[in-house]
Structure formats: structure tokens, C-alpha cells
Amino acid sequence: MRSLVTAFDTYITAVTGFLYSWGLVFLLVGVGIGLTVYLGAPQLRHAKAVLTSMRGSRHGAGTGISAFQAFTMGVATRVGIGNIGGVALALLMGGPGAIFWMWVVALIGMATAFAESTLAQIFKTRHADGSFRGGPAYYLSHGLGWKRAGWAFALMTVFSSGMTVPMVQINTVAATARDSHSIAPWVSALVVVILIAPVIIGGVRGVARVSEFLGPLLALVYVAITVFVLVRTLVSDPGRVAEAFEAIFAGAWGLRAGAGGVAGAIFVAFIQGGRRGLFSNEAGLGTVPNAAGAATVAHPVSQGFIQSLGVFVDTLIVCTCTALLILIANPVLPTDPAAAGSLTASSVISELGAWSAPVMTFIIFIFGYTSAFGAYSYGQVCLDHLTKNKTISLVFRIVVTALCGLGAVAELTTVWALSDLLLGLGGIINLIGLICLARWTKGALADWTQQRRAGREIPVFVGRDNPHLPGDVHSGVWDPGQAEDVARAGGR
């Protein structure tokens, strides 16, 4: 039996490695470039709207979830352990140049995030509790009529995001507590279950309420720590900061190429930077739209801009702070990829002293905590697409809570590999849907743009007889008069 499990692990790991190193990265970048061109580069042309998209986003939710809460649900999973370990791994595997390509891919991914979140809004449906549900499963089923594809995506997401991602996030937290402070995994399991149960049992609304407070606060604290280190270094030894930036740009263009030559150095930097950047901000994977589709907004495009901003915050701010921190503290990077997990924390400790060790452990704990319940919410949205049965939904939430405790004490090699595989396959299905529904995205953007040019501060979307759309939206959510209520309440 053990040999069979080992063989299965080897096979899944090989397939996942190929999928993530080659096929999916280039597909994500390719679709992002295609959407950028087709939509007229909305992340640049409407940069002001993106950067100001959070204004008024906490209002107008009614019985649902506000646009700000949907944004923070995305932040809860985007700005997580991947920002700490993922960026470090990109540096170790691809060199400092990987960070430059992470920036480039993030700018491209902002268009993808805009498209998938706008579609999640267009084809969302009203849930029994008065809130909304939307995402790839919904726009595949209702926008394209691909019910089987919608079901397949939903099933994959229920298992991967809803069940296994929370397990592996908590597993990382428990491992950090064990290695740094000799805390037994069962203690971590008990603490996690006590803290996470009320949030998950509360469902999507429970996640939204906690994320609204904890997500932005955690991101601000982490960025503040890294910015403090950067500013202090800039004052005391500005040359170290200049060297960090020089290493990023030189590495991106192979100017410090080794045996692999210039082309090889650029390719490795691009692959590692693109891969870590895409899987940190999640643009195109179809995960964040599950949160975006739950928001109550007056126009789908406004939520598209908000989630595009999420990619900007995750990669161009948080990931950049992490990368600069590591490069300043480690002018010569370690050669062992296994060091990635602790590299960020050790960099902070080396710059600020031993007192910061428990602070970093606490930040990693909260990162894992918020990522776990944020990922659960994606699975819950997809489960609601599969069934409206309240008992099944409650059992699912209880099971996820128990799995979080199990994740703290179990070895999860197989679970992690299978989760990555399903996330990747779901991402491919989502990207196909984005291409096929691009006309709807472009039409919604044209509708929003026309209203803004006409002087309307808060554009209102109507899904029937809209000349900009390729057809009518039949969910009833966007019938005339529905979105006006949100606009009157001050929502975006």
C-alpha cells in the first residue's frame, strides 16, 4: 500500500510540475496579454478608476456583502503565506531578476482579474440568504450554457480551495510554530479549530465580516515592518537598497548570467517570476471571482476594477516589499530552495533583532489563518452552485473546520499535490471561459465608460436590452431598477 501511495505521489508531482512550469504559466500570460489588447488595456487606460475603486465600497451591501468585503476576502487569500515563501522561492530559483518579471506578469494579470471578476458579477445569482453567488462555475453555466464545465469547475474548487488549501495553510503554520518555538502540532491544531470554527460555521458572510477587519490590518502591519526596514536601510546605507534594485533589473535581462548564458538566465527568471507572481495574486485561476461575485455593486465593472487593484496590492506592493527585504538582508542568496520557507522571517530577524522572531511567527500564523478561511469561502460559493441543501452546506463547513485541525498534525504531501493539480485544471477551464465570454466583458466595460463620460458618478448596469452586450442577462439580478437601489445607498 505504501509503495502504491509513493507511486501516486510521484506521478501527481510530475504532472503538476509540468503543468505549472510550462503549460499553465504560458496560458495565463497568453490569455492576460490577449485580454489586455482586446479590452484596450483597462488596467492602464482606467488606472485612476482602479486606484480609486475602493471609494464608497463599504456601503450599499443591504442584505449581501459589500464590495470592500469581497475585496478583503480576496486579500485574505492573496496576501498570505505565498507572499512570504513564494517570493523567497522565486528569488532562490530564478534569481533577483524573477521579481522584475513578477511585476510584468502582475500588470498583465490585472486585465485577467478584471475580466473574471466582471463576469462573476454579470452572471451572479441571488442566494437564499439575500446575498449573491458568482464565479467561474456560474458564468460557465449561465453565460456559456456549459453546465458540465461549470459543475466540473465547482467540484474541483470545493475539493481544492474549499478543503485541501485550508489544510495545507494550517500545516505550514503548525510547522513554523513547531520549528521556531517548539510548539507541539496538536496545540496548533486545537488553537486553530477554536479560532477558525466560528468564522467558517458562519459561512460566506462570516468570512466577509472577519476579512473586512483582519485582511487589510494584517497586510498593513506586514508592509509597515518591511517598509521600516527599507527606510532605515535607505537612511543608514542607501547603497544596499540601490544594489537590491540593480540586482533585480540586471538579473531580469541576463546581465549577470552564468553558465546558462543570457537567454537561459532570462528564461529562468521569467518562468520563476511569472509562476510565483501568478500563483500569488491568483489572476486567471478562477478562485478570487468566487468572492468578487458575492459583492453587492451597482455595476459589474466596478468590482472588476477592485479585484484588479487586489493584484496590484498583492504583487506590486506586498511581494515587492518582501523581495527587497530579502535582498537587502541577503546580498548573497542561499542556494538551497528548502531555505525559502524561513528566508523572509530570518531576514526580518537579522535586520531588527531577535525580538522580532515571535512577531513574524504571529504574522505567519495570521496569514495562514486568513488564507484558510478565505479559501474555504471559494469552496462554499461553488458548493452553493452544486446544491442548495442547507444540511449539506452545514456538514461541509463542519468538515472543513475538522480538516483544518487535521492539517496541523498530518503529513500532506499527496493532498498538496492533488490540490495543486485540481487548481491548475480548474484554471485551464476558467481561462477558456474568459476567452469565450470576452465580448461580455468588453460590452460591460463599454457600458461603464459611456455612463462615466456622460457624467454619471456611479454607473448603473442593466442586463436587459443593453446595446453594449451580446445578449440579455436572465438571472433577474440586473433587471431595470435592481442596481439603482445600490447606487442610491452609496454603493459602487
mmCIF file of N, CA, C and O in Angstrom, residues 375-417:
data_model
loop_
_atom_site.group_PDB
_atom_site.id
_atom_site.type_symbol
_atom_site.label_atom_id
_atom_site.label_comp_id
_atom_site.label_asym_id
_atom_site.label_seq_id
_atom_site.Cartn_x
_atom_site.Cartn_y
_atom_site.Cartn_z
ATOM 1 N N ALA A 375 -9.934 30.756 1.498
ATOM 2 C CA ALA A 375 -10.033 29.679 0.511
ATOM 3 C C ALA A 375 -11.300 28.861 0.716
ATOM 4 O O ALA A 375 -11.954 28.440 -0.255
ATOM 5 N N TYR A 376 -11.665 28.630 1.982
ATOM 6 C CA TYR A 376 -12.922 27.913 2.260
ATOM 7 C C TYR A 376 -14.107 28.605 1.584
ATOM 8 O O TYR A 376 -14.995 27.956 1.024
ATOM 9 N N SER A 377 -14.138 29.951 1.644
ATOM 10 C CA SER A 377 -15.283 30.684 1.096
ATOM 11 C C SER A 377 -15.440 30.439 -0.401
ATOM 12 O O SER A 377 -16.559 30.399 -0.913
ATOM 13 N N TYR A 378 -14.309 30.246 -1.122
ATOM 14 C CA TYR A 378 -14.399 29.930 -2.541
ATOM 15 C C TYR A 378 -15.099 28.584 -2.749
ATOM 16 O O TYR A 378 -15.939 28.425 -3.633
ATOM 17 N N GLY A 379 -14.722 27.606 -1.906
ATOM 18 C CA GLY A 379 -15.354 26.297 -1.990
ATOM 19 C C GLY A 379 -16.830 26.368 -1.647
ATOM 20 O O GLY A 379 -17.663 25.676 -2.268
ATOM 21 N N GLN A 380 -17.188 27.207 -0.672
ATOM 22 C CA GLN A 380 -18.593 27.340 -0.272
ATOM 23 C C GLN A 380 -19.436 27.910 -1.416
ATOM 24 O O GLN A 380 -20.554 27.444 -1.674
ATOM 25 N N VAL A 381 -18.905 28.919 -2.100
ATOM 26 C CA VAL A 381 -19.623 29.510 -3.234
ATOM 27 C C VAL A 381 -19.875 28.454 -4.311
ATOM 28 O O VAL A 381 -20.963 28.376 -4.886
ATOM 29 N N CYS A 382 -18.866 27.622 -4.573
ATOM 30 C CA CYS A 382 -19.025 26.577 -5.592
ATOM 31 C C CYS A 382 -19.958 25.470 -5.118
ATOM 32 O O CYS A 382 -20.711 24.899 -5.918
ATOM 33 N N LEU A 383 -19.929 25.142 -3.827
ATOM 34 C CA LEU A 383 -20.871 24.160 -3.301
ATOM 35 C C LEU A 383 -22.302 24.669 -3.443
ATOM 36 O O LEU A 383 -23.220 23.895 -3.765
ATOM 37 N N ASP A 384 -22.516 25.960 -3.235
ATOM 38 C CA ASP A 384 -23.844 26.538 -3.395
ATOM 39 C C ASP A 384 -24.317 26.478 -4.839
ATOM 40 O O ASP A 384 -25.520 26.538 -5.103
ATOM 41 N N HIS A 385 -23.364 26.393 -5.776
ATOM 42 C CA HIS A 385 -23.742 26.198 -7.175
ATOM 43 C C HIS A 385 -24.217 24.762 -7.415
ATOM 44 O O HIS A 385 -25.109 24.525 -8.232
ATOM 45 N N LEU A 386 -23.610 23.834 -6.692
ATOM 46 C CA LEU A 386 -23.935 22.418 -6.883
ATOM 47 C C LEU A 386 -25.225 22.009 -6.175
ATOM 48 O O LEU A 386 -25.963 21.150 -6.654
ATOM 49 N N THR A 387 -25.481 22.598 -5.012
ATOM 50 C CA THR A 387 -26.668 22.219 -4.233
ATOM 51 C C THR A 387 -27.115 23.374 -3.357
ATOM 52 O O THR A 387 -26.291 24.137 -2.854
ATOM 53 N N LYS A 388 -28.411 23.460 -3.153
ATOM 54 C CA LYS A 388 -28.977 24.475 -2.243
ATOM 55 C C LYS A 388 -29.338 23.864 -0.893
ATOM 56 O O LYS A 388 -29.918 24.528 -0.038
ATOM 57 N N ASN A 389 -28.983 22.595 -0.684
ATOM 58 C CA ASN A 389 -29.330 21.891 0.545
ATOM 59 C C ASN A 389 -28.565 22.472 1.732
ATOM 60 O O ASN A 389 -27.336 22.441 1.773
ATOM 61 N N LYS A 390 -29.289 23.009 2.726
ATOM 62 C CA LYS A 390 -28.662 23.651 3.876
ATOM 63 C C LYS A 390 -27.922 22.658 4.761
ATOM 64 O O LYS A 390 -26.903 22.994 5.370
ATOM 65 N N THR A 391 -28.430 21.427 4.846
ATOM 66 C CA THR A 391 -27.770 20.416 5.674
ATOM 67 C C THR A 391 -26.410 20.050 5.105
ATOM 68 O O THR A 391 -25.415 19.947 5.835
ATOM 69 N N ILE A 392 -26.357 19.871 3.786
ATOM 70 C CA ILE A 392 -25.086 19.560 3.141
ATOM 71 C C ILE A 392 -24.101 20.706 3.346
ATOM 72 O O ILE A 392 -22.909 20.488 3.616
ATOM 73 N N SER A 393 -24.591 21.931 3.238
ATOM 74 C CA SER A 393 -23.728 23.095 3.432
ATOM 75 C C SER A 393 -23.169 23.136 4.855
ATOM 76 O O SER A 393 -21.973 23.404 5.050
ATOM 77 N N LEU A 394 -24.002 22.847 5.848
ATOM 78 C CA LEU A 394 -23.547 22.849 7.234
ATOM 79 C C LEU A 394 -22.527 21.744 7.472
ATOM 80 O O LEU A 394 -21.493 21.961 8.136
ATOM 81 N N VAL A 395 -22.791 20.554 6.943
ATOM 82 C CA VAL A 395 -21.851 19.434 7.089
ATOM 83 C C VAL A 395 -20.511 19.797 6.453
ATOM 84 O O VAL A 395 -19.447 19.498 7.010
ATOM 85 N N PHE A 396 -20.553 20.464 5.295
ATOM 86 C CA PHE A 396 -19.328 20.875 4.618
ATOM 87 C C PHE A 396 -18.502 21.807 5.505
ATOM 88 O O PHE A 396 -17.281 21.649 5.641
ATOM 89 N N ARG A 397 -19.153 22.758 6.140
ATOM 90 C CA ARG A 397 -18.442 23.708 6.994
ATOM 91 C C ARG A 397 -17.836 23.010 8.213
ATOM 92 O O ARG A 397 -16.713 23.341 8.622
ATOM 93 N N ILE A 398 -18.545 22.063 8.757
ATOM 94 C CA ILE A 398 -18.014 21.307 9.897
ATOM 95 C C ILE A 398 -16.812 20.467 9.467
ATOM 96 O O ILE A 398 -15.797 20.398 10.173
ATOM 97 N N VAL A 399 -16.926 19.835 8.306
ATOM 98 C CA VAL A 399 -15.828 19.005 7.789
ATOM 99 C C VAL A 399 -14.587 19.863 7.531
ATOM 100 O O VAL A 399 -13.461 19.466 7.884
ATOM 101 N N VAL A 400 -14.761 21.037 6.924
ATOM 102 C CA VAL A 400 -13.614 21.915 6.656
ATOM 103 C C VAL A 400 -12.938 22.334 7.958
ATOM 104 O O VAL A 400 -11.701 22.354 8.054
ATOM 105 N N THR A 401 -13.724 22.641 8.978
ATOM 106 C CA THR A 401 -13.161 23.001 10.277
ATOM 107 C C THR A 401 -12.325 21.860 10.844
ATOM 108 O O THR A 401 -11.208 22.072 11.338
ATOM 109 N N ALA A 402 -12.862 20.641 10.756
ATOM 110 C CA ALA A 402 -12.123 19.473 11.247
ATOM 111 C C ALA A 402 -10.852 19.243 10.433
ATOM 112 O O ALA A 402 -9.794 18.889 10.983
ATOM 113 N N LEU A 403 -10.921 19.454 9.123
ATOM 114 C CA LEU A 403 -9.751 19.259 8.268
ATOM 115 C C LEU A 403 -8.647 20.262 8.594
ATOM 116 O O LEU A 403 -7.462 19.953 8.473
ATOM 117 N N CYS A 404 -9.029 21.472 8.991
ATOM 118 C CA CYS A 404 -8.027 22.456 9.394
ATOM 119 C C CYS A 404 -7.232 21.944 10.593
ATOM 120 O O CYS A 404 -6.005 22.079 10.652
ATOM 121 N N GLY A 405 -7.940 21.332 11.563
ATOM 122 C CA GLY A 405 -7.247 20.736 12.705
ATOM 123 C C GLY A 405 -6.372 19.578 12.288
ATOM 124 O O GLY A 405 -5.231 19.445 12.751
ATOM 125 N N LEU A 406 -6.877 18.751 11.377
ATOM 126 C CA LEU A 406 -6.096 17.618 10.876
ATOM 127 C C LEU A 406 -4.854 18.088 10.128
ATOM 128 O O LEU A 406 -3.783 17.482 10.236
ATOM 129 N N GLY A 407 -5.007 19.187 9.395
ATOM 130 C CA GLY A 407 -3.884 19.708 8.628
ATOM 131 C C GLY A 407 -2.702 20.105 9.489
ATOM 132 O O GLY A 407 -1.558 20.082 9.032
ATOM 133 N N ALA A 408 -2.956 20.443 10.747
ATOM 134 C CA ALA A 408 -1.876 20.853 11.639
ATOM 135 C C ALA A 408 -1.000 19.688 12.069
ATOM 136 O O ALA A 408 0.166 19.878 12.427
ATOM 137 N N VAL A 409 -1.529 18.465 12.038
ATOM 138 C CA VAL A 409 -0.793 17.325 12.596
ATOM 139 C C VAL A 409 -0.441 16.252 11.562
ATOM 140 O O VAL A 409 0.301 15.321 11.876
ATOM 141 N N ALA A 410 -0.955 16.364 10.334
ATOM 142 C CA ALA A 410 -0.780 15.300 9.341
ATOM 143 C C ALA A 410 0.262 15.670 8.293
ATOM 144 O O ALA A 410 0.555 16.849 8.062
ATOM 145 N N GLU A 411 0.840 14.643 7.664
ATOM 146 C CA GLU A 411 1.705 14.830 6.501
ATOM 147 C C GLU A 411 0.809 14.964 5.271
ATOM 148 O O GLU A 411 -0.062 14.131 5.033
ATOM 149 N N LEU A 412 1.018 16.012 4.480
ATOM 150 C CA LEU A 412 0.052 16.341 3.432
ATOM 151 C C LEU A 412 0.655 16.339 2.031
ATOM 152 O O LEU A 412 0.182 17.045 1.153
ATOM 153 N N THR A 413 1.671 15.530 1.815
ATOM 154 C CA THR A 413 2.332 15.533 0.507
ATOM 155 C C THR A 413 1.354 15.228 -0.614
ATOM 156 O O THR A 413 1.269 15.944 -1.616
ATOM 157 N N THR A 414 0.594 14.148 -0.472
ATOM 158 C CA THR A 414 -0.354 13.748 -1.507
ATOM 159 C C THR A 414 -1.475 14.767 -1.651
ATOM 160 O O THR A 414 -1.872 15.126 -2.769
ATOM 161 N N VAL A 415 -1.987 15.236 -0.526
ATOM 162 C CA VAL A 415 -3.077 16.211 -0.544
ATOM 163 C C VAL A 415 -2.644 17.483 -1.256
ATOM 164 O O VAL A 415 -3.372 18.044 -2.085
ATOM 165 N N TRP A 416 -1.436 17.960 -0.939
ATOM 166 C CA TRP A 416 -0.929 19.186 -1.555
ATOM 167 C C TRP A 416 -0.793 19.020 -3.075
ATOM 168 O O TRP A 416 -1.211 19.894 -3.851
ATOM 169 N N ALA A 417 -0.207 17.902 -3.498
ATOM 170 C CA ALA A 417 -0.003 17.675 -4.934
ATOM 171 C C ALA A 417 -1.335 17.588 -5.671
ATOM 172 O O ALA A 417 -1.501 18.160 -6.761
#
